[in-house]
Amino acid sequence: MDLSRRDFLKATGIGGISLALSSLGFDLKEAKAAAHTFKLEGAREFTSICHFCACGCGVIGYVKDGKLINLEGATDSPINRGALCSKGLGYAVIPNSKERATKPLYRAPGSDHWEEISWDEAIDRAAKAMKNAREKGWKQTEEIDGETYEVRRTDGLSFIGGSQINNEECYQNIKMARALGVVYIDNQTRVCHANTPPAMGAAFGRGAMTNPWGDLKNTKLVWIEGSNLAECHPMGLKNVMKAREQNGTKIVHVDVRYTRTSKIADEFFQLRPGTDIAFMGYIISQMLEREKFNKDYVLRNTNAACLLRDDFSFHDGLFSGFDEAKKSYTNRESWGYALGADGKPQKANDLFAPNTVLSRLKEFYSRYTVEMVSNVTGMPAEDIQRAADIWVNHEGPAIIMYALGMTQHTVGVQNIRCFTIMQLLKGNIGIPGGGIIAMRGQPNVQASTDFGIEFNMQPGYLVAPTHKTNTLAKWTDAFGTFRRKWYVNMTKAWFGEHATAENDYGFNYGAIRNGNHPDSIYAIFEDAWRGTMHALYLCGQNPHVTNANAGLVHDGLCKMDSLVVQDIFVKTAEFWNRPGDNPADIQTEVIFLPACSYLEREGSITNSMRLIQWRMKGPDVLGDSKPDYEINDMLWKRIRELYADSTDKKDEPIKFMTWNYRKDHYLEDIMKEISGYDVATGTVVNGIGELKDNGETASGMWIYAGYYGREGNMTARRGQDDPGNIGIFPQFGWAWPDNIHILYNRASCLEDGSPADKDHPLVWWDAAAGKWTGYDVPDVGNRTAGPSTPAGQKPFRMNGEGFARIYAAPYKDKNPDGTTRDASSTPVDGPIPEHYEPFESPTHNAMHENENAQHNPCIKYPRLPEKQPIGTKDKFPYVLCSSGIAEHWCSGTVTRNIPWLNELVKENFVEISEQLAKKIGVKAGDKVKVSSARSEIVVKAMVTKRAQPLKVNGEETHMVWMPYSFGFKGLSTGPSTNYLTNDALDPNSEEQEFKACLVNVQKA
């Protein structure tokens, strides 16, 4: 072929070498297939699940001579069908990365360098550091509200992590922490989706994503709000696009800036950060005003017709029962139902009769006029009306998808509560093509939350005991006999023969929290600064980058005695080496335990849609790194050795905690303990229904009961059948609970158990067989209890009422003997979502003049005044929103060690509008100083049209945006955005307000 250099360059310029060669006559298809075959010849194939966002994409890897030689998407995965995003594919470099620490390391107090040490020394040092911190912070008793309680806990040791390790490793971690008496326990969910469980739980009874990814193909409308789906959950977008192709599905995107997700949407609506409740409040008002909602569904499945108490009120931004001095609703009785003689909520025949939930809701949201909402959100009135018309007039199933744009606010729980109201009114919960898709961010953050790696929860979303529930009897009165069964199964699994009826099945081996004190990830560093938190065990998380007000994190670490870090890269572990600091001034000892990558070990992992899948082991571990479960085992056994001779009663939980896993069946034994078994025979259970409340069965976490059943490891299944063509794939992996894929699917049926939508059946009552059946596992407590029985009439059986809660009333359902059967949860800041301004706001709350109602009235901030300054509009006139990008992930610890991802995005930056750039005199690429009340950083300016200034309360308001994935460690480094952000917290969950704080931007 006669080809000049100029011709070749011209050809390659049209789209890369492959396209160029094709354009020049080469047939590459056959050549590529041959090259691929040759490359993989003699290699061992294995399957695993991606390490990044919680879509749970399947990957196939190939190993030769112990090394990973290829990584690609798994074509048999119903989630990604062979596709992978840039991050998932880029992970292939990690198993062979030279940047990984592969030997245990020790940093002595005041030292400026690491020392390599043996595993024996590392484990010994870590165990002794944790024991020392436990003892220094031990509290056997505590005076709380004038009364002395036995609390049996340590306030000197804390645990963070779990979102990047496997399920069985999460279980090891929570057992270690609880046996040690630790209450300062948290994971990545605190800074991403901590607001999801209390919001969804208050409405539906469970706090998880309702429908699987594959079910998206059944919807007619996808409403994406508070998520840049295209960049942060690319395979979620893949399923959305499939819905559009097959169904002509309409896509609506609501966000604070125009993104890659906006580009593919049919409609885009921009609003000011922190004003979603005002926007959705208008949509709810229009549904009720026009009576454009599913009346049959609402009457059948919700509390819409329930009567409320006469003394409930809402005045000047506050619900009844508010205590201004305590900044909390100390009396929430008035929020309750009008109860009948049987203790059940009374119902009216007319949905809009006086005092019904729906009449109160209609009155409440009538204040949200289009003019008021436009004033608050900055969205033009015509756009608000168009958005409302799209939702209100839509017929057929619709799905709402959201992520951190909704959760990371001081009103995050109430943001999501708006979604639950919108979907319940439309009848879109429990049906194919409906639901609320809560898109988790980390690969196993769903499971680390499931396993109770949280200060306020135990495994399976059982509330951790406080001084108010410090005995099993008090705990049962608060949360019900229904949940007591699962607590007893958990402690029986943990303490074995030492958990008996006489000692309340080991309940009293557990620590008791001070219910007045939050023990979250933020409290850990605040108390370290105060000098009472002595050591932190950190596993697979980087709070030095991912926490708000990161400067406080750093300062807290500097005051600890010890830091134990278990990870694949050195990150927060090297906080003492931050540029500008003097290591000699930092007396914290650091022990680094090198873990191997996810591809180098096996175990199960849970994605956003509650699907648990199995990871096979691929390449050999790198260097002297070890699987997390092996490190956990070494660490716990050494801790127990240190307490072997103790006769102190406080050390009994350490000595009694079960840890009898066979070396050659290690993970299998852990799975069986989690899943559940008959104590007498050891036979594993097949589901929740086989668990008993009298100690005859044990289950480490009841919602996973059956995930390792009598047929074996259910998570390793890869069946491709999809009965009903719904997108469920019930033989692929295993979904909690009981392999139910669409939660609350009983709500898809009429009272008689027949499908409400005859053309799209999901589950139904089979009268001939005398059981519930269908394409999915029916979400009913007893599958032989017919639709005319009480057990068959609870479409939302995890709520005390048995139905969904549009209005979140306090309620306890009673057993015939008067004891509590189950209790429904209520947000601490109100039974109905109300708009409040972000804690740092560029404007006043146009809805209220009351100073107590400018922002969420239940916020207690600052908690540490000297370290938590508050920004005001006069000094910091612009709103900062932060989030992720396609090329990097979370703290960037992994992605900033993948060379080609660094080529795509090399450094941190701030995105500003053209109007703001002109105002402050900068152009694209100029360096600017971004400052908040907490810190300042210098980055380059990216000038775009993507975020337009908005007119808010008559004033022009600018928003700026920054990614947060940068820090001083990695191949690519840069200043961390989270030195700027605000750690004011949602009072329900202790989640921070990343999406709306005040900054200034000036030319550097």
PDB file of C-alpha atoms in Angstrom, residues 224-339:
ATOM      1  CA  ILE A 224     -33.557  11.391  37.952  1.00  0.00           C
ATOM      2  CA  GLU A 225     -33.070  13.977  40.672  1.00  0.00           C
ATOM      3  CA  GLY A 226     -29.878  14.600  42.599  1.00  0.00           C
ATOM      4  CA  SER A 227     -27.741  12.254  40.547  1.00  0.00           C
ATOM      5  CA  ASN A 228     -25.315  12.501  37.669  1.00  0.00           C
ATOM      6  CA  LEU A 229     -26.126   8.942  36.668  1.00  0.00           C
ATOM      7  CA  ALA A 230     -24.037   8.969  33.497  1.00  0.00           C
ATOM      8  CA  GLU A 231     -20.811   9.634  35.386  1.00  0.00           C
ATOM      9  CA  CYS A 232     -21.385   8.090  38.788  1.00  0.00           C
ATOM     10  CA  HIS A 233     -23.414   4.956  37.889  1.00  0.00           C
ATOM     11  CA  PRO A 234     -22.746   4.311  34.187  1.00  0.00           C
ATOM     12  CA  MET A 235     -24.314   0.842  34.119  1.00  0.00           C
ATOM     13  CA  GLY A 236     -27.406   2.276  35.740  1.00  0.00           C
ATOM     14  CA  LEU A 237     -27.566   4.603  32.757  1.00  0.00           C
ATOM     15  CA  LYS A 238     -27.075   1.627  30.433  1.00  0.00           C
ATOM     16  CA  ASN A 239     -30.308   0.158  31.809  1.00  0.00           C
ATOM     17  CA  VAL A 240     -32.101   3.506  31.496  1.00  0.00           C
ATOM     18  CA  MET A 241     -31.091   3.754  27.853  1.00  0.00           C
ATOM     19  CA  LYS A 242     -32.365   0.220  27.291  1.00  0.00           C
ATOM     20  CA  ALA A 243     -35.747   1.350  28.619  1.00  0.00           C
ATOM     21  CA  ARG A 244     -35.779   4.250  26.189  1.00  0.00           C
ATOM     22  CA  GLU A 245     -34.877   1.988  23.259  1.00  0.00           C
ATOM     23  CA  GLN A 246     -37.461  -0.665  24.083  1.00  0.00           C
ATOM     24  CA  ASN A 247     -40.255   1.418  25.615  1.00  0.00           C
ATOM     25  CA  GLY A 248     -39.805   4.955  24.403  1.00  0.00           C
ATOM     26  CA  THR A 249     -39.306   5.832  28.067  1.00  0.00           C
ATOM     27  CA  LYS A 250     -39.170   9.540  28.861  1.00  0.00           C
ATOM     28  CA  ILE A 251     -36.168  10.737  30.893  1.00  0.00           C
ATOM     29  CA  VAL A 252     -36.347  13.781  33.178  1.00  0.00           C
ATOM     30  CA  HIS A 253     -33.276  15.154  34.950  1.00  0.00           C
ATOM     31  CA  VAL A 254     -33.459  17.604  37.855  1.00  0.00           C
ATOM     32  CA  ASP A 255     -30.135  18.866  39.161  1.00  0.00           C
ATOM     33  CA  VAL A 256     -28.104  21.921  40.118  1.00  0.00           C
ATOM     34  CA  ARG A 257     -26.037  21.890  36.913  1.00  0.00           C
ATOM     35  CA  TYR A 258     -26.193  20.559  33.390  1.00  0.00           C
ATOM     36  CA  THR A 259     -24.239  17.283  33.234  1.00  0.00           C
ATOM     37  CA  ARG A 260     -23.675  14.287  30.991  1.00  0.00           C
ATOM     38  CA  THR A 261     -26.918  12.916  32.419  1.00  0.00           C
ATOM     39  CA  SER A 262     -28.758  16.091  31.430  1.00  0.00           C
ATOM     40  CA  LYS A 263     -27.470  15.657  27.888  1.00  0.00           C
ATOM     41  CA  ILE A 264     -29.316  12.356  27.401  1.00  0.00           C
ATOM     42  CA  ALA A 265     -32.483  13.525  29.179  1.00  0.00           C
ATOM     43  CA  ASP A 266     -35.628  14.622  27.373  1.00  0.00           C
ATOM     44  CA  GLU A 267     -36.117  17.388  29.925  1.00  0.00           C
ATOM     45  CA  PHE A 268     -33.651  19.125  32.236  1.00  0.00           C
ATOM     46  CA  PHE A 269     -34.591  21.385  35.144  1.00  0.00           C
ATOM     47  CA  GLN A 270     -32.018  23.365  37.147  1.00  0.00           C
ATOM     48  CA  LEU A 271     -32.599  24.448  40.737  1.00  0.00           C
ATOM     49  CA  ARG A 272     -30.555  25.907  43.561  1.00  0.00           C
ATOM     50  CA  PRO A 273     -28.722  23.424  45.822  1.00  0.00           C
ATOM     51  CA  GLY A 274     -30.763  22.529  48.880  1.00  0.00           C
ATOM     52  CA  THR A 275     -34.204  23.468  47.535  1.00  0.00           C
ATOM     53  CA  ASP A 276     -35.552  20.134  46.274  1.00  0.00           C
ATOM     54  CA  ILE A 277     -38.266  19.964  48.944  1.00  0.00           C
ATOM     55  CA  ALA A 278     -39.746  23.242  47.736  1.00  0.00           C
ATOM     56  CA  PHE A 279     -39.724  21.969  44.145  1.00  0.00           C
ATOM     57  CA  MET A 280     -41.265  18.598  45.012  1.00  0.00           C
ATOM     58  CA  GLY A 281     -43.652  20.226  47.452  1.00  0.00           C
ATOM     59  CA  TYR A 282     -45.268  22.013  44.523  1.00  0.00           C
ATOM     60  CA  ILE A 283     -45.525  18.765  42.552  1.00  0.00           C
ATOM     61  CA  ILE A 284     -47.213  17.063  45.533  1.00  0.00           C
ATOM     62  CA  SER A 285     -49.586  20.017  45.908  1.00  0.00           C
ATOM     63  CA  GLN A 286     -50.593  19.703  42.259  1.00  0.00           C
ATOM     64  CA  MET A 287     -51.236  15.966  42.536  1.00  0.00           C
ATOM     65  CA  LEU A 288     -53.585  16.602  45.448  1.00  0.00           C
ATOM     66  CA  GLU A 289     -55.167  19.778  44.118  1.00  0.00           C
ATOM     67  CA  ARG A 290     -55.963  18.190  40.756  1.00  0.00           C
ATOM     68  CA  GLU A 291     -56.645  14.774  42.358  1.00  0.00           C
ATOM     69  CA  LYS A 292     -54.271  13.204  39.863  1.00  0.00           C
ATOM     70  CA  PHE A 293     -53.178  10.228  41.916  1.00  0.00           C
ATOM     71  CA  ASN A 294     -53.977   6.515  42.080  1.00  0.00           C
ATOM     72  CA  LYS A 295     -56.918   6.513  44.480  1.00  0.00           C
ATOM     73  CA  ASP A 296     -57.436   2.754  44.471  1.00  0.00           C
ATOM     74  CA  TYR A 297     -53.784   2.080  45.284  1.00  0.00           C
ATOM     75  CA  VAL A 298     -53.670   4.815  47.919  1.00  0.00           C
ATOM     76  CA  LEU A 299     -56.760   3.489  49.712  1.00  0.00           C
ATOM     77  CA  ARG A 300     -55.575  -0.106  49.500  1.00  0.00           C
ATOM     78  CA  ASN A 301     -51.951   0.296  50.459  1.00  0.00           C
ATOM     79  CA  THR A 302     -51.301   3.518  52.417  1.00  0.00           C
ATOM     80  CA  ASN A 303     -52.328   5.498  55.494  1.00  0.00           C
ATOM     81  CA  ALA A 304     -53.838   8.273  53.357  1.00  0.00           C
ATOM     82  CA  ALA A 305     -57.327   7.810  54.864  1.00  0.00           C
ATOM     83  CA  CYS A 306     -56.103   7.521  58.459  1.00  0.00           C
ATOM     84  CA  LEU A 307     -57.261  10.200  60.875  1.00  0.00           C
ATOM     85  CA  LEU A 308     -54.703  12.322  62.735  1.00  0.00           C
ATOM     86  CA  ARG A 309     -54.956  13.807  66.200  1.00  0.00           C
ATOM     87  CA  ASP A 310     -56.698  17.138  66.650  1.00  0.00           C
ATOM     88  CA  ASP A 311     -53.768  18.655  68.533  1.00  0.00           C
ATOM     89  CA  PHE A 312     -51.281  18.278  65.663  1.00  0.00           C
ATOM     90  CA  SER A 313     -50.178  21.669  64.385  1.00  0.00           C
ATOM     91  CA  PHE A 314     -47.643  23.416  62.176  1.00  0.00           C
ATOM     92  CA  HIS A 315     -46.986  27.089  62.758  1.00  0.00           C
ATOM     93  CA  ASP A 316     -44.308  29.457  61.439  1.00  0.00           C
ATOM     94  CA  GLY A 317     -42.038  26.651  60.305  1.00  0.00           C
ATOM     95  CA  LEU A 318     -42.321  24.403  63.356  1.00  0.00           C
ATOM     96  CA  PHE A 319     -44.397  21.316  64.107  1.00  0.00           C
ATOM     97  CA  SER A 320     -46.070  20.951  67.494  1.00  0.00           C
ATOM     98  CA  GLY A 321     -43.860  19.748  70.345  1.00  0.00           C
ATOM     99  CA  PHE A 322     -40.695  21.734  69.619  1.00  0.00           C
ATOM    100  CA  ASP A 323     -38.344  22.545  72.490  1.00  0.00           C
ATOM    101  CA  GLU A 324     -36.358  25.629  71.506  1.00  0.00           C
ATOM    102  CA  ALA A 325     -33.752  25.188  74.255  1.00  0.00           C
ATOM    103  CA  LYS A 326     -32.980  21.599  73.257  1.00  0.00           C
ATOM    104  CA  LYS A 327     -33.444  22.203  69.516  1.00  0.00           C
ATOM    105  CA  SER A 328     -35.545  19.091  69.199  1.00  0.00           C
ATOM    106  CA  TYR A 329     -39.128  17.853  69.161  1.00  0.00           C
ATOM    107  CA  THR A 330     -39.218  16.491  72.693  1.00  0.00           C
ATOM    108  CA  ASN A 331     -42.936  15.740  72.491  1.00  0.00           C
ATOM    109  CA  ARG A 332     -44.098  14.082  69.289  1.00  0.00           C
ATOM    110  CA  GLU A 333     -47.332  12.570  70.580  1.00  0.00           C
ATOM    111  CA  SER A 334     -49.420  15.124  68.717  1.00  0.00           C
ATOM    112  CA  TRP A 335     -48.003  13.830  65.420  1.00  0.00           C
ATOM    113  CA  GLY A 336     -49.815  10.516  65.951  1.00  0.00           C
ATOM    114  CA  TYR A 337     -53.024   8.944  64.684  1.00  0.00           C
ATOM    115  CA  ALA A 338     -56.469   9.164  66.195  1.00  0.00           C
ATOM    116  CA  LEU A 339     -56.653   5.601  67.538  1.00  0.00           C
TER     117      LEU A 339
END
